[in-house]
Coordinates of N, CA and C in Angstrom, one line a residue:
M779 N 40.4 -16.0 15.2 CA 39.9 -17.2 14.7 C 39.1 -17.2 13.7
N780 N 39.4 -17.5 12.6 CA 38.3 -17.7 11.6 C 37.7 -18.9 11.6
P781 N 36.2 -18.7 11.9 CA 35.2 -19.7 12.2 C 35.0 -20.7 11.0
F782 N 35.1 -20.3 9.7 CA 34.9 -20.8 8.5 C 36.1 -22.0 8.4
E783 N 37.4 -21.5 8.7 CA 38.4 -22.3 8.6 C 38.5 -23.4 9.7
R784 N 38.0 -22.9 10.8 CA 38.1 -24.0 12.1 C 37.2 -24.8 11.7
L785 N 36.0 -24.8 11.1 CA 35.3 -25.9 10.7 C 35.2 -26.5 9.3
G786 N 36.4 -26.0 8.5 CA 36.6 -26.7 7.4 C 35.5 -26.2 6.1
L787 N 35.1 -25.3 6.4 CA 34.0 -24.5 5.3 C 34.7 -23.5 4.6
E788 N 34.1 -23.6 3.4 CA 34.2 -22.6 2.4 C 33.9 -21.1 3.1
R789 N 34.5 -20.2 2.9 CA 34.1 -18.9 3.4 C 32.9 -18.5 2.4
R790 N 31.5 -18.4 2.8 CA 30.4 -17.9 2.2 C 29.4 -18.0 3.5
L791 N 28.3 -17.1 2.9 CA 27.3 -16.7 3.9 C 26.2 -17.8 3.9
A792 N 26.1 -18.2 2.7 CA 24.6 -19.5 2.7 C 25.2 -20.7 3.0
I793 N 25.1 -21.1 4.4 CA 25.4 -22.1 4.8 C 24.1 -23.0 5.5
S794 N 23.7 -24.1 5.0 CA 22.7 -24.7 5.7 C 22.9 -25.3 6.9
G795 N 21.7 -25.5 7.8 CA 22.0 -26.0 9.2 C 22.6 -27.4 9.2
D796 N 22.3 -28.1 8.1 CA 22.8 -29.6 7.9 C 24.3 -29.8 7.7
E797 N 24.5 -28.7 6.9 CA 26.0 -28.6 6.2 C 26.9 -28.0 7.4
L798 N 26.1 -27.3 8.2 CA 26.9 -26.7 9.4 C 27.1 -27.8 10.5
R799 N 26.1 -28.5 10.9 CA 26.2 -29.4 11.7 C 27.4 -30.6 11.4
E800 N 27.1 -31.1 10.0 CA 28.2 -31.9 9.6 C 29.5 -31.5 9.8
A801 N 29.8 -30.5 9.4 CA 31.1 -29.8 9.5 C 31.7 -29.7 11.0
F802 N 30.7 -29.4 12.0 CA 30.9 -29.4 13.4 C 31.4 -30.9 13.8
R803 N 30.5 -31.7 13.2 CA 30.9 -33.1 13.7 C 32.2 -33.6 13.2
A804 N 32.5 -33.2 11.9 CA 34.0 -33.7 11.5 C 35.0 -32.9 12.2
A805 N 35.0 -31.8 12.4 CA 36.1 -30.9 12.9 C 36.0 -31.3 14.6
G806 N 34.9 -31.7 15.2 CA 34.9 -32.2 16.6 C 35.4 -33.4 16.8
K807 N 35.3 -34.4 15.9 CA 36.0 -35.7 15.9 C 37.7 -35.5 16.0
Q808 N 38.1 -34.6 15.2 CA 39.5 -34.4 15.3 C 39.9 -33.4 16.4
E809 N 39.3 -33.0 17.0 CA 39.6 -32.1 18.2 C 39.3 -32.3 19.5
H810 N 38.3 -33.2 19.6 CA 38.0 -33.6 20.9 C 38.9 -34.4 21.7
P811 N 38.9 -34.2 23.0 CA 40.0 -34.8 23.6 C 40.3 -36.4 23.6
D812 N 39.0 -36.9 23.4 CA 38.9 -38.5 23.4 C 39.8 -39.0 22.0
A813 N 39.5 -38.0 21.3 CA 40.3 -38.5 19.8 C 41.7 -38.1 19.8
G814 N 42.2 -37.8 20.8 CA 43.8 -37.2 20.6 C 43.8 -35.8 20.3
G815 N 42.6 -35.0 20.5 CA 42.8 -33.3 20.5 C 42.9 -32.8 21.7
N816 N 42.8 -31.5 21.9 CA 42.8 -31.0 23.3 C 41.6 -30.2 23.2
G817 N 41.3 -29.8 24.7 CA 40.4 -29.2 25.1 C 40.3 -27.6 24.4
E818 N 41.3 -27.2 24.2 CA 41.5 -25.5 23.6 C 40.8 -25.9 22.1
G819 N 41.3 -26.9 21.3 CA 40.8 -26.9 20.0 C 39.3 -27.4 19.9
F820 N 38.7 -28.1 20.9 CA 37.4 -28.7 20.9 C 36.5 -27.2 21.2
T821 N 37.2 -26.5 22.1 CA 36.3 -25.4 22.8 C 36.1 -24.3 21.3
A822 N 37.4 -24.2 20.8 CA 37.4 -23.1 19.6 C 36.4 -23.8 18.4
V823 N 36.4 -25.2 18.3 CA 35.4 -25.6 17.1 C 33.9 -25.5 17.8
Q824 N 33.7 -25.6 19.1 CA 32.1 -25.4 19.8 C 32.0 -23.6 19.3
E825 N 32.8 -23.0 19.6 CA 32.6 -21.6 19.5 C 32.4 -21.1 17.7
A826 N 33.2 -21.8 17.1 CA 33.0 -21.4 15.6 C 31.5 -21.8 15.2
F827 N 31.1 -23.0 15.7 CA 29.8 -23.6 15.3 C 29.0 -22.5 15.8
K828 N 28.7 -22.3 17.1 CA 27.8 -21.2 17.7 C 27.8 -19.8 17.1
L829 N 29.1 -19.4 16.7 CA 29.1 -18.1 15.9 C 28.5 -18.4 14.6
L830 N 28.9 -19.4 13.6 CA 28.0 -19.5 12.2 C 26.8 -20.0 12.2
S831 N 26.3 -20.3 13.3 CA 24.7 -20.6 13.8 C 23.9 -19.6 13.6
S832 N 24.4 -18.5 13.9 CA 23.8 -17.2 14.1 C 23.9 -16.5 12.9
P833 N 22.8 -16.2 12.0 CA 23.2 -15.6 10.6 C 24.0 -14.1 10.6
S834 N 23.4 -13.3 11.7 CA 24.0 -12.0 12.1 C 25.4 -12.2 12.4
R835 N 26.0 -13.2 13.3 CA 27.4 -13.1 13.6 C 28.1 -13.9 12.4
R836 N 27.5 -14.8 11.5 CA 28.0 -15.3 10.4 C 28.5 -14.2 9.5
L837 N 27.6 -13.4 9.5 CA 27.9 -12.2 8.4 C 28.9 -11.3 8.9
K838 N 29.0 -11.0 10.3 CA 29.9 -10.2 10.8 C 31.5 -10.9 10.6
A839 N 31.5 -12.3 10.9 CA 32.8 -13.1 10.7 C 33.0 -12.9 9.3
W840 N 32.2 -13.3 8.3 CA 32.4 -13.2 6.8 C 32.9 -11.7 6.5
M841 N 32.3 -10.8 6.8 CA 32.8 -9.3 6.9 C 34.4 -9.0 7.2
A842 N 34.5 -9.5 8.3 CA 35.9 -9.4 8.9 C 37.0 -10.3 8.1
A843 N 36.8 -11.6 7.7 CA 37.3 -12.4 6.9 C 37.7 -11.8 5.3
E844 N 36.7 -11.0 4.8 CA 36.6 -10.2 3.6 C 37.5 -8.9 3.9
G845 N 37.6 -8.3 5.2 CA 38.3 -7.2 5.3 C 37.3 -6.0 5.0
I846 N 36.2 -6.2 5.2 CA 35.1 -5.1 5.2 C 34.6 -4.8 6.3
E847 N 34.8 -3.5 6.5 CA 34.5 -2.7 7.8 C 33.1 -2.4 8.0
G848 N 32.4 -2.7 9.1 CA 30.9 -2.7 9.3 C 30.7 -1.5 10.4
N849 N 29.4 -1.2 10.3 CA 29.1 -0.3 11.3 C 27.9 -1.1 11.9
D850 N 28.1 -1.2 13.1 CA 27.1 -1.9 14.1 C 25.8 -0.9 14.5
R851 N 26.1 0.2 14.6 CA 25.1 1.1 15.0 C 24.7 1.7 13.8
G852 N 23.3 2.0 14.1 CA 22.4 3.0 13.3 C 21.0 2.1 13.2
A853 N 20.2 2.4 12.3 CA 19.0 2.3 12.2 C 18.6 0.9 11.5
I854 N 17.6 0.4 11.6 CA 17.2 -0.9 11.0 C 16.4 -0.5 9.9
S855 N 16.2 -1.5 9.1 CA 15.3 -1.4 7.7 C 13.9 -0.9 8.4
P856 N 13.3 0.1 7.7 CA 12.0 0.8 7.9 C 10.8 -0.5 8.0
Q857 N 11.0 -1.5 7.0 CA 9.9 -2.6 7.0 C 10.0 -3.3 8.4
L858 N 11.1 -3.2 9.0 CA 11.2 -4.0 10.3 C 10.5 -3.4 11.7
L859 N 10.1 -2.1 11.5 CA 9.5 -1.2 12.4 C 8.1 -1.8 12.6
D860 N 7.4 -2.4 11.6 CA 6.0 -2.8 11.8 C 6.0 -3.8 12.6
L861 N 7.2 -4.9 12.4 CA 7.2 -6.2 12.8 C 7.7 -5.9 14.5
F862 N 8.4 -4.9 14.5 CA 8.8 -4.3 16.0 C 7.5 -4.1 16.8
A863 N 6.7 -3.4 16.3 CA 5.3 -3.3 16.9 C 4.6 -4.3 17.3
K864 N 4.6 -5.5 16.3 CA 3.9 -6.8 16.8 C 4.7 -7.5 17.8
V865 N 6.1 -7.5 17.8 CA 6.8 -8.2 18.8 C 6.6 -7.5 19.8
G866 N 6.6 -6.0 20.0 CA 6.6 -5.6 21.4 C 5.0 -5.8 21.8
A867 N 4.2 -5.9 21.3 CA 2.5 -6.0 21.8 C 2.5 -7.6 22.1
A868 N 3.1 -8.4 21.6 CA 3.1 -9.7 22.2 C 3.7 -10.2 23.2
L869 N 4.8 -9.2 23.3 CA 5.8 -9.8 24.4 C 4.9 -8.9 25.6
Q870 N 4.4 -7.7 25.6 CA 3.6 -6.9 26.4 C 2.4 -8.0 26.8
K871 N 1.7 -8.2 26.2 CA 0.6 -9.3 26.2 C 1.1 -10.4 27.3
A872 N 1.8 -11.3 26.9 CA 2.7 -12.4 27.7 C 3.1 -11.8 29.1
D873 N 3.7 -10.7 28.9 CA 4.1 -10.2 30.6 C 2.8 -9.9 31.2
G874 N 1.9 -9.4 30.8 CA 0.8 -9.1 31.5 C 0.0 -10.4 32.0
V875 N -0.1 -11.5 31.2 CA -0.7 -12.4 31.6 C 0.5 -13.1 32.8
T876 N 1.4 -13.2 32.4 CA 2.4 -13.7 33.5 C 2.2 -13.2 34.9
K877 N 2.1 -12.0 34.8 CA 1.9 -11.4 36.0 C 0.7 -11.6 36.7
K878 N -0.3 -11.6 36.0 CA -1.8 -12.1 36.5 C -1.8 -13.6 37.1
R879 N -0.9 -14.3 36.5 CA -0.8 -15.9 37.0 C -0.1 -15.8 38.2
E880 N 0.9 -14.9 38.1 CA 1.7 -15.2 39.6 C 1.1 -14.3 40.5
G881 N 0.0 -13.6 40.3 CA -0.7 -13.0 41.2 C -1.8 -13.9 41.8
A882 N -2.2 -14.7 41.0 CA -3.7 -15.9 41.2 C -3.1 -16.3 42.2
Q883 N -4.3 -16.6 43.3 CA -4.3 -17.2 44.6 C -4.7 -18.7 44.6
S884 N -5.5 -19.0 43.8 CA -5.9 -20.6 44.0 C -5.9 -21.1 42.4
V885 N -6.0 -22.2 42.4 CA -5.9 -23.2 41.2 C -7.2 -22.8 40.3
L886 N -8.3 -22.3 41.1 CA -9.5 -21.4 40.2 C -9.3 -20.3 39.4
A887 N -8.4 -19.6 40.1 CA -8.1 -18.4 39.4 C -7.1 -18.6 38.3
K888 N -6.4 -19.5 38.5 CA -5.4 -19.7 37.5 C -6.0 -20.4 36.2
A889 N -6.8 -21.3 36.5 CA -7.7 -21.8 35.6 C -8.4 -21.1 34.6
L890 N -9.1 -20.0 35.3 CA -9.7 -19.2 34.7 C -8.9 -17.9 33.6
L891 N -7.7 -17.9 33.8 CA -6.8 -17.2 33.2 C -6.3 -17.9 31.8
E892 N -6.8 -19.2 31.6 CA -6.0 -20.0 30.8 C -6.5 -19.6 29.2
P893 N -7.6 -19.3 29.2 CA -8.2 -18.6 27.7 C -6.9 -17.5 27.5
E894 N -6.7 -16.4 28.5 CA -6.0 -15.3 28.1 C -4.6 -15.9 28.0
V895 N -4.3 -16.9 28.5 CA -2.7 -17.4 28.3 C -2.7 -18.0 27.1
Q896 N -3.6 -18.8 26.6 CA -3.7 -19.3 25.3 C -3.7 -18.5 24.3
L897 N -4.5 -17.2 24.0 CA -4.3 -16.2 23.3 C -2.8 -15.5 23.2
A898 N -2.3 -15.2 24.5 CA -0.9 -15.0 24.3 C 0.1 -15.8 23.7
R899 N -0.1 -17.0 24.0 CA 0.8 -17.9 23.2 C 0.6 -17.7 21.7
E900 N -0.6 -17.9 21.4 CA -0.8 -17.5 19.8 C -0.4 -16.5 19.3
D901 N -0.4 -15.2 20.0 CA 0.3 -13.9 19.4 C 1.8 -14.3 19.4
L902 N 2.4 -14.9 20.4 CA 3.7 -15.3 20.4 C 4.2 -16.1 19.4
E903 N 3.5 -17.1 19.1 CA 3.9 -18.0 18.0 C 3.7 -17.3 16.7
A904 N 2.6 -16.4 16.4 CA 2.3 -15.7 15.3 C 3.6 -14.5 15.1
A905 N 4.2 -13.8 16.0 CA 5.2 -13.2 16.2 C 6.5 -14.0 15.7
L906 N 6.9 -15.3 16.3 CA 7.7 -15.9 16.1 C 7.9 -16.4 14.4
E907 N 6.7 -16.4 13.9 CA 6.8 -17.0 12.6 C 6.9 -15.6 11.7
D908 N 6.6 -14.7 11.9 CA 6.7 -13.3 11.4 C 8.3 -13.1 11.4
V909 N 8.9 -13.1 12.7 CA 10.3 -13.1 12.9 C 11.2 -14.0 12.0
A910 N 10.6 -15.3 11.9 CA 11.6 -16.4 11.4 C 11.4 -16.1 9.6
G911 N 10.0 -15.3 9.3 CA 10.3 -15.1 8.1 C 11.1 -13.9 7.6
A912 N 11.2 -13.0 8.5 CA 12.2 -12.0 8.2 C 13.6 -12.3 8.3
I913 N 14.1 -13.1 9.2 CA 15.2 -13.7 9.0 C 15.4 -14.5 7.8
E914 N 14.7 -15.0 7.3 CA 14.9 -15.9 5.8 C 15.1 -14.9 4.8
R915 N 14.0 -14.0 4.9 CA 14.3 -12.6 3.8 C 15.5 -12.0 4.0
E916 N 16.0 -11.6 5.3 CA 17.3 -11.1 5.3 C 18.7 -11.9 4.8
E917 N 18.5 -13.4 5.0 CA 19.2 -14.1 4.4 C 19.3 -14.3 3.0
E918 N 18.2 -14.2 2.2 CA 18.2 -14.1 0.6 C 19.1 -13.1 0.3
S919 N 19.4 -12.1 1.1 CA 20.4 -10.7 0.2 C 21.9 -11.5 0.4
F920 N 22.1 -12.6 1.1 CA 23.7 -12.8 1.3 C 24.3 -13.0 -0.1
A921 N 23.4 -13.6 -1.1 CA 24.0 -13.7 -2.3 C 24.5 -12.7 -2.9
Q922 N 23.5 -11.4 -2.8 CA 24.1 -10.0 -3.3 C 25.3 -9.6 -2.5
I923 N 25.2 -9.7 -1.2 CA 26.2 -9.3 -0.3 C 27.6 -9.9 -0.8
E924 N 27.6 -11.1 -1.1 CA 28.8 -11.9 -1.4 C 29.4 -11.1 -2.9
A925 N 28.4 -10.8 -3.8 CA 28.7 -10.2 -5.1 C 29.1 -8.7 -4.8
G926 N 29.3 -8.2 -3.8 CA 29.5 -6.8 -3.4 C 28.4 -5.8 -3.6
E927 N 27.1 -6.2 -3.5 CA 26.0 -5.3 -3.7 C 25.4 -5.2 -2.2
G928 N 24.6 -4.2 -2.2 CA 23.9 -4.0 -1.1 C 24.6 -3.6 0.2
D929 N 24.1 -3.5 1.5 CA 24.9 -2.9 2.6 C 24.7 -4.0 3.6
P930 N 25.9 -4.6 3.9 CA 26.1 -5.8 4.8 C 25.8 -5.2 6.4
S931 N 26.2 -4.2 6.4 CA 26.3 -3.5 7.8 C 24.6 -3.7 8.2
L932 N 23.7 -3.0 7.1 CA 22.3 -2.8 7.5 C 21.8 -4.3 7.6
V933 N 22.1 -5.2 6.9 CA 21.6 -6.5 6.8 C 22.2 -7.2 8.5
S934 N 23.4 -7.0 8.7 CA 23.8 -7.5 10.0 C 23.1 -7.0 11.2
R935 N 22.7 -5.5 11.0 CA 21.9 -5.0 12.4 C 20.4 -5.4 12.2
N936 N 19.9 -5.7 11.0 CA 18.8 -6.3 11.0 C 18.5 -7.8 11.6
L937 N 19.7 -8.6 11.1 CA 19.6 -9.9 11.7 C 19.7 -9.5 13.2
A938 N 20.6 -9.0 13.5 CA 21.0 -8.9 15.2 C 19.6 -8.7 15.8
F939 N 18.8 -7.5 15.5 CA 17.6 -7.1 16.1 C 16.7 -8.6 16.1
L940 N 16.4 -9.1 14.9 CA 15.7 -10.1 14.8 C 15.9 -11.5 15.4
E941 N 17.2 -11.7 15.7 CA 17.5 -12.8 16.5 C 17.4 -12.3 18.1
K942 N 17.6 -11.3 18.3 CA 17.2 -10.8 19.7 C 15.6 -11.0 19.8
W943 N 14.8 -10.5 19.2 CA 13.3 -10.4 19.4 C 13.2 -11.9 19.2
Q944 N 13.7 -12.9 18.1 CA 13.1 -14.2 18.3 C 13.8 -15.0 19.8
A945 N 14.7 -14.5 20.2 CA 15.3 -14.9 21.8 C 14.2 -14.6 22.7
E946 N 13.7 -13.4 22.7 CA 12.7 -12.9 23.5 C 11.6 -13.8 23.6
L947 N 11.0 -13.7 22.4 CA 9.9 -14.1 22.2 C 9.8 -15.7 22.6
K948 N 10.7 -16.4 22.3 CA 11.0 -18.1 22.8 C 10.8 -17.9 24.3
A949 N 11.5 -17.1 25.0 CA 11.7 -17.2 26.2 C 10.2 -16.7 26.9
R950 N 9.4 -16.0 26.5 CA 8.3 -15.7 26.9 C 7.3 -16.8 26.6
F951 N 7.5 -17.5 25.5 CA 6.9 -18.6 25.2 C 6.8 -19.7 26.0
A952 N 8.1 -19.9 26.2 CA 8.3 -21.0 27.3 C 7.9 -20.7 28.7
G953 N 7.9 -19.4 29.0 CA 7.4 -19.0 30.4 C 6.0 -19.1 30.5
L954 N 5.1 -19.3 29.5 CA 3.9 -19.5 29.5 C 3.3 -21.0 29.7
W955 N 4.2 -21.9 29.7 CA 3.8 -23.4 30.1 C 3.8 -23.5 31.3

């Protein structure tokens, strides 16, 4: 399945969230069972939307459509290693606070942990902002990739790691409420 065709989009990497949602709505209206479509077609539209919503998976789909072979294995960019350290530290701090919170036997003990919980939330928020910024920077290279410059496999790997870190940070943040 070509997700770009499924949603009626031009095959390109720079797609805004609004443009993607509008394409999903339009394709969904045609494929939805209540509008004369079938369940399989609507499921394919949903899968295409999910795939293109992720910058790393969008890049992989674009590479496949362009006939560009990529390597999913390998190193990430060195500049992401510093970010990895920050993400790891924030996750460890959140896990430690969560463990203390779970072990607290009284309401008072839990209340006394609240300043530590707040600091962990702030670290997670800061790491999330840094990861979001790194994702934006990677997406800025999409124009070069479409022009045949740069290493799409490296950008794809970077984005996959960043998206994974983002999901982990969001999950830990939600667990601290």
